[in-house]
């Protein structure tokens, strides 16, 4: 049984904080858990904090894009926050530009982004 | 004729007129170098070298790389290093060694066929010493160039904060992969450090943009976007705009502005700052 990453609920948003380097199975579990939680809490937004991640491979990069697509289908917006410069450079060199995924510098700015978009949707 | 006898001949040749030769050597070299090296310094350098050379020959040194020549090599290394640092040309550096040959010519005219043989031997040795000098000169120059390139890399990429949440990188000079890598890392780190969501890359000082430079710029912009920041490219001159279109480079989805002022205005608007101009100036 591999580790599972906790998913926290704040209001109508879900927060996932990745604290250690990811293995493939953990990534798949996270994908599954997130989809379940979004439906269970009818969440409107997901924030994935990867500020502790030092190494990202193409698998994790693709996972971020997949999670974003899954949550879009379930009508929730995904924001990836806290990506380190080295990780960003690696992803660019790998040719993964994560099109369709919103990003923010830190958790606070990420939540603000979600709030702004849900405000805009309600108007 | 054994090698030892040769070496003794060489010593004879060099010390036949003793002090006289060293002095002539100094005169010869100072004539070609002008006044960029002080006479006293030159005198000291060449006398030390002369003495070391005679001493080495006395110890039967026949090869530049032999152990007896280590003193000569050390002196030559010092000489060519100081010449390289002061900006002398390779010729001006090597002349210090080759001038000794010219000094010996008048001595030879009076000499016998044996001294001709000795002269040829010495001449070969001096050629080798000359080559050694040039080699050291080149190494010193290379080291200088490498050091300067590194300094340039550090100096040339400042990241400045224009406003709360707005940073800018004014790029000056030609962009290559190594520089762009440094720029990219510095910019991204500055985004984290200052918590800025807007970055402006100003290329006013970049003389030319080719596909590779554009590729580097695009990579930087995408990386910044991954971290949650927006980039604007500014300072695109008319010529560069034409080049970009002619090369078929697409800055799709990336804001480009002609001037840094326009880019700053856009960045401020994006971060929710309004600029208000008062009609009656200062209030």
CSV table of C-alpha atoms in Angstrom, one decimal:
chain,number,residue,atom,x,y,z
A,1,UNK,CA,0.0,0.0,0.0
A,2,UNK,CA,1.6,3.2,-1.1
A,3,UNK,CA,1.2,6.6,0.6
A,4,UNK,CA,-1.9,8.7,0.0
A,5,UNK,CA,-1.8,12.5,-0.1
A,6,UNK,CA,-4.4,14.2,2.1
A,7,UNK,CA,-7.0,16.4,0.4
A,8,UNK,CA,-8.3,19.3,2.6
A,9,UNK,CA,-11.5,21.2,2.1
A,10,UNK,CA,-11.7,25.0,2.5
A,11,UNK,CA,-15.1,26.3,1.7
A,12,UNK,CA,-16.0,25.2,-1.7
A,13,UNK,CA,-12.3,24.6,-2.7
A,14,UNK,CA,-10.1,21.6,-2.2
A,15,UNK,CA,-6.4,22.0,-1.3
A,16,UNK,CA,-3.8,19.3,-2.0
A,17,UNK,CA,-0.3,19.9,-0.6
A,18,UNK,CA,2.3,17.6,-2.0
A,19,UNK,CA,5.1,17.3,0.6
A,20,UNK,CA,7.4,14.6,-0.9
A,21,UNK,CA,8.6,13.5,-4.2
A,22,UNK,CA,5.9,11.5,-6.0
A,23,UNK,CA,6.0,7.9,-7.1
A,24,UNK,CA,3.8,6.8,-10.0
A,25,UNK,CA,1.3,4.9,-7.8
A,26,UNK,CA,0.9,7.8,-5.4
A,27,UNK,CA,0.2,10.0,-8.4
A,28,UNK,CA,-2.5,7.6,-9.7
A,29,UNK,CA,-4.1,7.4,-6.2
A,30,UNK,CA,-4.2,11.2,-6.0
A,31,UNK,CA,-5.9,11.4,-9.3
A,32,UNK,CA,-8.6,9.0,-8.2
A,33,UNK,CA,-9.1,10.5,-4.7
A,34,UNK,CA,-9.4,14.0,-6.2
A,35,UNK,CA,-12.1,13.0,-8.6
A,36,UNK,CA,-14.0,11.3,-5.7
A,37,UNK,CA,-13.6,14.3,-3.4
A,38,UNK,CA,-14.7,16.8,-6.0
A,39,UNK,CA,-17.9,14.9,-6.5
A,40,UNK,CA,-18.5,14.3,-2.8
A,41,UNK,CA,-18.1,17.9,-1.8
A,42,UNK,CA,-19.3,19.4,-5.1
A,43,UNK,CA,-16.1,21.5,-5.0
A,44,UNK,CA,-15.7,24.5,-7.4
A,45,UNK,CA,-11.9,24.7,-7.3
A,46,UNK,CA,-8.8,22.7,-6.6
A,47,UNK,CA,-5.5,24.1,-5.5
A,48,UNK,CA,-2.4,21.8,-5.9
A,49,UNK,CA,0.5,23.1,-3.9
A,50,UNK,CA,3.8,21.7,-5.2
A,51,UNK,CA,6.2,24.1,-3.5
A,52,UNK,CA,7.9,21.3,-1.7
A,53,UNK,CA,8.5,19.3,-4.9
A,54,UNK,CA,12.1,19.4,-6.1
A,55,UNK,CA,11.9,16.8,-8.8
A,56,UNK,CA,9.2,16.5,-11.4
A,57,UNK,CA,9.3,14.0,-14.2
A,58,UNK,CA,7.1,13.9,-17.3
A,59,UNK,CA,4.7,11.6,-15.6
A,60,UNK,CA,3.9,14.1,-12.8
A,61,UNK,CA,3.8,16.8,-15.4
A,62,UNK,CA,1.2,14.9,-17.3
A,63,UNK,CA,-0.7,14.1,-14.1
A,64,UNK,CA,-1.1,17.8,-13.4
A,65,UNK,CA,-2.6,18.3,-16.9
A,66,UNK,CA,-4.9,15.3,-16.4
A,67,UNK,CA,-6.1,16.4,-13.0
A,68,UNK,CA,-6.9,19.8,-14.5
A,69,UNK,CA,-8.9,18.1,-17.3
A,70,UNK,CA,-10.8,15.8,-14.9
A,71,UNK,CA,-11.8,18.6,-12.6
A,72,UNK,CA,-12.9,20.8,-15.6
A,73,UNK,CA,-15.2,18.0,-16.6
A,74,UNK,CA,-16.6,18.1,-13.0
A,75,UNK,CA,-16.9,21.9,-13.2
A,76,UNK,CA,-14.1,22.7,-10.9
A,77,UNK,CA,-11.1,24.9,-11.7
A,78,UNK,CA,-7.5,23.7,-11.0
A,79,UNK,CA,-4.7,26.0,-9.9
A,80,UNK,CA,-1.2,24.7,-9.5
A,81,UNK,CA,0.7,26.9,-7.1
A,82,UNK,CA,4.3,27.3,-5.8
A,83,UNK,CA,6.2,25.7,-8.6
A,84,UNK,CA,9.9,26.1,-8.1
A,85,UNK,CA,12.1,27.8,-10.8
A,86,UNK,CA,14.1,24.6,-11.3
A,87,UNK,CA,10.9,22.5,-11.7
A,88,UNK,CA,9.5,25.1,-14.2
A,89,UNK,CA,12.7,24.9,-16.3
A,90,UNK,CA,12.6,21.1,-16.3
A,91,UNK,CA,9.0,21.0,-17.4
A,92,UNK,CA,9.7,23.5,-20.3
A,93,UNK,CA,12.8,21.5,-21.3
A,94,UNK,CA,10.6,18.3,-21.3
A,95,UNK,CA,8.2,20.2,-23.6
A,96,UNK,CA,5.3,20.2,-21.2
A,97,UNK,CA,3.8,23.7,-21.0
A,98,UNK,CA,0.7,22.5,-19.1
A,99,UNK,CA,-1.7,24.3,-21.4
A,100,UNK,CA,-5.1,24.8,-19.8
A,101,UNK,CA,-3.7,24.6,-16.2
A,102,UNK,CA,-3.8,27.9,-14.2
A,103,UNK,CA,-0.8,28.6,-12.1
A,104,UNK,CA,-0.1,31.0,-9.2
A,105,UNK,CA,3.0,31.9,-7.2
A,106,UNK,CA,1.7,30.7,-3.8
A,107,UNK,CA,-1.3,29.3,-2.1
A,108,UNK,CA,-2.8,32.7,-1.2
A,109,UNK,CA,-2.6,34.0,-4.7
A,110,UNK,CA,-4.0,30.7,-6.0
A,111,UNK,CA,-7.1,30.9,-3.7
A,112,UNK,CA,-7.5,34.6,-4.7
A,113,UNK,CA,-7.5,33.5,-8.3
A,114,UNK,CA,-10.2,30.9,-7.7
A,115,UNK,CA,-12.3,33.4,-5.7
A,116,UNK,CA,-12.0,36.0,-8.6
A,117,UNK,CA,-13.1,33.4,-11.2
A,118,UNK,CA,-16.1,32.2,-9.1
A,119,UNK,CA,-17.1,35.9,-8.5
A,120,UNK,CA,-17.0,36.5,-12.2
A,121,UNK,CA,-19.1,33.4,-12.8
A,122,UNK,CA,-21.8,34.4,-10.3
A,123,UNK,CA,-22.3,37.8,-11.9
B,1,UNK,CA,81.2,15.7,-30.6
B,2,UNK,CA,79.4,14.7,-27.4
B,3,UNK,CA,76.4,16.6,-26.1
B,4,UNK,CA,78.3,17.7,-23.0
B,5,UNK,CA,80.9,19.4,-25.2
B,6,UNK,CA,78.1,21.1,-27.1
B,7,UNK,CA,76.7,22.5,-23.9
B,8,UNK,CA,80.1,23.8,-22.9
B,9,UNK,CA,80.5,25.5,-26.3
B,10,UNK,CA,77.1,27.2,-25.8
B,11,UNK,CA,78.3,28.5,-22.5
B,12,UNK,CA,81.4,29.8,-24.2
B,13,UNK,CA,79.4,31.5,-26.9
B,14,UNK,CA,77.1,33.2,-24.4
B,15,UNK,CA,79.7,34.2,-21.9
B,16,UNK,CA,82.5,35.1,-24.2
B,17,UNK,CA,81.9,38.7,-23.8
B,18,UNK,CA,80.0,38.3,-20.5
B,19,UNK,CA,78.1,41.4,-19.4
B,20,UNK,CA,78.3,42.9,-22.8
B,21,UNK,CA,75.9,40.4,-24.3
B,22,UNK,CA,73.2,40.8,-21.7
B,23,UNK,CA,73.4,44.6,-22.0
B,24,UNK,CA,73.1,44.3,-25.8
B,25,UNK,CA,70.1,42.0,-25.4
B,26,UNK,CA,68.3,44.5,-23.1
B,27,UNK,CA,69.0,47.3,-25.7
B,28,UNK,CA,67.7,45.2,-28.5
B,29,UNK,CA,64.5,44.3,-26.7
B,30,UNK,CA,63.8,47.8,-25.3
B,31,UNK,CA,64.1,49.1,-28.8
B,32,UNK,CA,61.2,46.9,-30.0
B,33,UNK,CA,59.0,47.3,-26.9
B,34,UNK,CA,59.1,51.1,-26.7
B,35,UNK,CA,58.5,52.7,-23.4
B,36,UNK,CA,55.6,50.5,-22.1
B,37,UNK,CA,58.0,48.5,-19.9
B,38,UNK,CA,60.3,50.5,-17.7
B,39,UNK,CA,64.0,50.1,-18.5
B,40,UNK,CA,64.9,49.0,-15.0
B,41,UNK,CA,62.2,46.3,-15.0
B,42,UNK,CA,63.3,45.0,-18.4
B,43,UNK,CA,66.9,45.0,-17.4
B,44,UNK,CA,66.1,43.0,-14.3
B,45,UNK,CA,63.9,40.5,-16.2
B,46,UNK,CA,66.4,39.9,-19.0
B,47,UNK,CA,69.5,39.7,-16.7
B,48,UNK,CA,67.8,37.1,-14.5
B,49,UNK,CA,66.8,35.2,-17.6
B,50,UNK,CA,70.3,35.5,-19.1
B,51,UNK,CA,71.9,34.2,-15.9
B,52,UNK,CA,69.5,31.4,-15.5
B,53,UNK,CA,70.1,30.4,-19.1
B,54,UNK,CA,73.9,30.4,-18.8
B,55,UNK,CA,73.6,28.4,-15.6
B,56,UNK,CA,71.3,25.9,-17.2
B,57,UNK,CA,73.6,25.5,-20.1
B,58,UNK,CA,76.5,25.0,-17.8
B,59,UNK,CA,74.6,22.1,-16.3
B,60,UNK,CA,74.3,20.5,-19.8
B,61,UNK,CA,70.7,21.4,-20.4
B,62,UNK,CA,69.9,20.4,-24.0
B,63,UNK,CA,66.1,20.4,-23.9
B,64,UNK,CA,63.6,23.1,-22.9
B,65,UNK,CA,61.6,20.6,-20.8
B,66,UNK,CA,64.6,19.1,-19.0
B,67,UNK,CA,65.0,19.6,-15.3
B,68,UNK,CA,68.0,22.0,-15.5
B,69,UNK,CA,65.8,24.4,-17.4
B,70,UNK,CA,63.2,24.7,-14.7
B,71,UNK,CA,64.5,28.1,-13.5
B,72,UNK,CA,64.5,29.4,-17.1
B,73,UNK,CA,61.0,28.1,-17.6
B,74,UNK,CA,59.7,29.8,-14.4
B,75,UNK,CA,61.2,33.1,-15.4
B,76,UNK,CA,59.8,32.9,-18.9
B,77,UNK,CA,56.4,32.0,-17.6
B,78,UNK,CA,56.4,35.0,-15.4
B,79,UNK,CA,57.6,37.2,-18.2
B,80,UNK,CA,55.0,36.1,-20.7
B,81,UNK,CA,52.2,36.3,-18.1
B,82,UNK,CA,53.0,39.9,-17.3
B,83,UNK,CA,53.3,40.7,-21.0
B,84,UNK,CA,49.9,39.1,-21.7
B,85,UNK,CA,48.2,41.0,-18.8
B,86,UNK,CA,49.7,44.3,-20.0
B,87,UNK,CA,48.2,43.7,-23.5
B,88,UNK,CA,51.4,43.2,-25.5
B,89,UNK,CA,51.0,41.3,-28.8
B,90,UNK,CA,52.4,37.7,-29.1
B,91,UNK,CA,55.2,39.1,-31.4
B,92,UNK,CA,56.3,41.6,-28.8
B,93,UNK,CA,56.4,38.9,-26.2
B,94,UNK,CA,58.4,36.4,-28.2
B,95,UNK,CA,60.8,39.1,-29.4
B,96,UNK,CA,62.3,39.1,-25.9
B,97,UNK,CA,63.6,35.6,-26.5
B,98,UNK,CA,64.4,35.9,-30.2
B,99,UNK,CA,66.3,39.1,-29.8
B,100,UNK,CA,69.1,37.1,-28.2
B,101,UNK,CA,69.8,35.4,-31.5
B,102,UNK,CA,70.2,38.8,-33.2
B,103,UNK,CA,72.6,39.9,-30.5
B,104,UNK,CA,74.8,36.8,-31.1
B,105,UNK,CA,75.2,37.4,-34.8
B,106,UNK,CA,78.0,39.9,-34.6
B,107,UNK,CA,79.9,37.6,-32.2
B,108,UNK,CA,79.5,34.8,-34.7
B,109,UNK,CA,81.0,36.8,-37.6
B,110,UNK,CA,84.4,36.7,-35.9
B,111,UNK,CA,84.1,33.0,-34.8
B,112,UNK,CA,85.2,29.7,-36.3
B,113,UNK,CA,83.1,26.9,-37.7
B,114,UNK,CA,82.7,25.4,-34.3
B,115,UNK,CA,81.1,28.5,-33.0
B,116,UNK,CA,78.7,28.3,-36.0
B,117,UNK,CA,77.8,24.8,-34.9
B,118,UNK,CA,77.3,26.0,-31.3
B,119,UNK,CA,75.2,29.0,-32.6
B,120,UNK,CA,72.9,26.6,-34.5
B,121,UNK,CA,72.5,24.5,-31.4
B,122,UNK,CA,71.7,27.6,-29.3
B,123,UNK,CA,69.4,28.9,-31.9
B,124,UNK,CA,67.4,25.7,-31.8
B,125,UNK,CA,67.2,26.0,-28.1
B,126,UNK,CA,66.1,29.6,-28.3
B,127,UNK,CA,63.4,28.6,-30.8
B,128,UNK,CA,62.0,26.1,-28.3
B,129,UNK,CA,62.1,28.7,-25.6
B,130,UNK,CA,60.3,31.1,-27.9
B,131,UNK,CA,57.6,28.6,-28.5
B,132,UNK,CA,57.3,28.0,-24.8
B,133,UNK,CA,56.8,31.7,-24.3
B,134,UNK,CA,54.1,31.9,-26.9
B,135,UNK,CA,52.4,28.9,-25.4
B,136,UNK,CA,52.3,30.4,-21.9
B,137,UNK,CA,51.2,33.7,-23.4
B,138,UNK,CA,48.2,32.0,-25.0
B,139,UNK,CA,47.3,30.2,-21.9
B,140,UNK,CA,47.3,33.4,-19.9
B,141,UNK,CA,45.2,35.1,-22.5
B,142,UNK,CA,42.7,32.2,-22.5
B,143,UNK,CA,42.5,32.3,-18.8
B,144,UNK,CA,41.9,36.1,-18.9
B,145,UNK,CA,39.1,35.7,-21.5
B,146,UNK,CA,37.4,32.9,-19.6
B,147,UNK,CA,37.5,35.0,-16.4
B,148,UNK,CA,36.1,38.0,-18.2
B,149,UNK,CA,33.3,36.0,-19.8
B,150,UNK,CA,32.3,34.8,-16.4
B,151,UNK,CA,32.3,38.3,-15.0
B,152,UNK,CA,30.2,39.5,-17.9
B,153,UNK,CA,27.7,36.8,-17.3
B,154,UNK,CA,27.3,37.9,-13.7
B,155,UNK,CA,27.2,41.6,-14.5
B,156,UNK,CA,24.9,41.5,-17.5
B,157,UNK,CA,21.7,40.3,-16.0
B,158,UNK,CA,20.2,42.5,-13.3
B,159,UNK,CA,16.6,42.0,-12.3
B,160,UNK,CA,15.0,45.2,-11.2
B,161,UNK,CA,11.7,45.8,-9.3
B,162,UNK,CA,9.6,48.4,-11.0
B,163,UNK,CA,6.6,48.3,-8.8
B,164,UNK,CA,5.0,46.1,-6.1
B,165,UNK,CA,4.6,42.8,-8.0
B,166,UNK,CA,6.3,44.0,-11.2
B,167,UNK,CA,9.9,43.1,-12.1
B,168,UNK,CA,11.9,43.7,-15.2
B,169,UNK,CA,15.0,42.3,-16.8
B,170,UNK,CA,16.7,44.7,-19.2
B,171,UNK,CA,18.7,42.6,-21.6
B,172,UNK,CA,21.8,44.1,-23.2
B,173,UNK,CA,24.0,42.5,-25.7
B,174,UNK,CA,23.8,39.3,-27.7
B,175,UNK,CA,21.9,36.4,-26.2
B,176,UNK,CA,23.3,32.9,-26.3
B,177,UNK,CA,22.2,29.7,-24.6
B,178,UNK,CA,24.5,30.2,-21.6
B,179,UNK,CA,23.3,33.8,-21.0
B,180,UNK,CA,19.7,33.0,-21.5
B,181,UNK,CA,20.0,30.1,-19.0
B,182,UNK,CA,21.3,32.6,-16.4
B,183,UNK,CA,18.6,35.2,-17.2
B,184,UNK,CA,15.9,32.5,-17.0
B,185,UNK,CA,17.1,31.3,-13.6
B,186,UNK,CA,17.6,34.8,-12.2
B,187,UNK,CA,14.2,35.9,-13.4
B,188,UNK,CA,12.3,32.9,-12.1
B,189,UNK,CA,14.1,33.1,-8.7
B,190,UNK,CA,13.3,36.9,-8.5
B,191,UNK,CA,9.6,36.0,-9.1
B,192,UNK,CA,9.7,33.7,-6.1
B,193,UNK,CA,11.7,36.1,-3.9
B,194,UNK,CA,9.6,39.2,-4.6
B,195,UNK,CA,6.3,37.4,-5.1
B,196,UNK,CA,5.8,39.2,-8.3
B,197,UNK,CA,3.1,38.2,-10.8
B,198,UNK,CA,4.2,40.4,-13.6
B,199,UNK,CA,7.6,40.3,-15.4
B,200,UNK,CA,8.8,42.4,-18.2
B,201,UNK,CA,11.6,41.3,-20.5
B,202,UNK,CA,13.1,44.3,-22.2
B,203,UNK,CA,15.2,43.6,-25.3
B,204,UNK,CA,16.0,47.2,-26.3
B,205,UNK,CA,19.7,46.4,-25.9
B,206,UNK,CA,19.6,43.2,-27.9
B,207,UNK,CA,21.1,43.9,-31.3
B,208,UNK,CA,19.6,40.9,-33.2
B,209,UNK,CA,17.0,38.3,-32.7
B,210,UNK,CA,17.2,35.0,-34.5
B,211,UNK,CA,15.2,31.8,-34.1
B,212,UNK,CA,17.4,30.5,-31.3
B,213,UNK,CA,17.1,33.7,-29.2
B,214,UNK,CA,13.4,33.7,-29.8
B,215,UNK,CA,13.3,30.1,-28.7
B,216,UNK,CA,15.1,30.9,-25.5
B,217,UNK,CA,12.7,33.8,-24.8
B,218,UNK,CA,9.7,31.6,-25.3
B,219,UNK,CA,11.1,29.0,-22.9
B,220,UNK,CA,11.6,31.6,-20.3
B,221,UNK,CA,8.1,33.0,-20.7
B,222,UNK,CA,6.5,29.5,-20.6
B,223,UNK,CA,8.5,28.7,-17.4
B,224,UNK,CA,7.4,31.9,-15.8
B,225,UNK,CA,3.8,31.1,-16.7
B,226,UNK,CA,4.1,27.7,-15.1
B,227,UNK,CA,5.1,29.4,-11.9
B,228,UNK,CA,2.0,31.7,-12.1
B,229,UNK,CA,3.5,34.9,-13.5
B,230,UNK,CA,2.8,36.7,-16.7
B,231,UNK,CA,5.6,37.9,-19.0
B,232,UNK,CA,5.6,40.9,-21.3
B,233,UNK,CA,8.3,41.4,-24.0
B,234,UNK,CA,9.1,45.0,-24.6
B,235,UNK,CA,11.6,47.1,-26.5
B,236,UNK,CA,11.1,45.5,-29.8
B,237,UNK,CA,12.7,47.8,-32.4
B,238,UNK,CA,11.3,48.1,-36.0
B,239,UNK,CA,14.1,46.1,-37.5
B,240,UNK,CA,13.6,43.3,-34.9
B,241,UNK,CA,9.9,43.3,-35.5
B,242,UNK,CA,10.5,42.8,-39.2
B,243,UNK,CA,13.1,40.0,-38.6
B,244,UNK,CA,10.6,38.2,-36.3
B,245,UNK,CA,7.9,38.2,-38.9
B,246,UNK,CA,10.4,37.3,-41.7
B,247,UNK,CA,11.6,34.3,-39.7
B,248,UNK,CA,8.1,33.2,-39.0
B,249,UNK,CA,8.5,33.3,-35.2
B,250,UNK,CA,5.2,33.3,-33.4
B,251,UNK,CA,4.8,34.9,-30.0
B,252,UNK,CA,1.3,33.5,-29.7
B,253,UNK,CA,-0.5,34.5,-26.5
B,254,UNK,CA,2.4,36.6,-25.3
B,255,UNK,CA,2.0,40.3,-24.8
B,256,UNK,CA,4.6,42.3,-26.8
B,257,UNK,CA,5.1,46.0,-26.6
B,258,UNK,CA,7.3,48.5,-28.4
B,259,UNK,CA,8.5,50.3,-25.3
B,260,UNK,CA,9.1,49.6,-21.7
B,261,UNK,CA,6.7,52.3,-20.7
B,262,UNK,CA,3.8,50.6,-22.5
B,263,UNK,CA,4.8,47.2,-21.0
B,264,UNK,CA,4.8,48.8,-17.5
B,265,UNK,CA,1.4,50.3,-18.1
B,266,UNK,CA,0.0,46.9,-19.1
B,267,UNK,CA,1.6,45.1,-16.2
B,268,UNK,CA,0.2,47.7,-13.8
B,269,UNK,CA,-3.3,47.3,-15.3
B,270,UNK,CA,-3.0,43.5,-15.0
B,271,UNK,CA,-2.1,43.8,-11.3
B,272,UNK,CA,-5.0,46.1,-10.7
B,273,UNK,CA,-3.2,49.4,-10.4
B,274,UNK,CA,-4.8,52.5,-12.0
B,275,UNK,CA,-2.6,55.4,-13.0
B,276,UNK,CA,-4.3,58.8,-12.7
B,277,UNK,CA,-3.0,61.9,-14.3
B,278,UNK,CA,-4.0,65.2,-12.7
B,279,UNK,CA,-4.7,68.1,-15.0
B,280,UNK,CA,-2.9,70.7,-13.0
B,281,UNK,CA,0.3,68.8,-12.5
B,282,UNK,CA,1.7,68.2,-8.9
B,283,UNK,CA,-0.8,68.4,-6.1
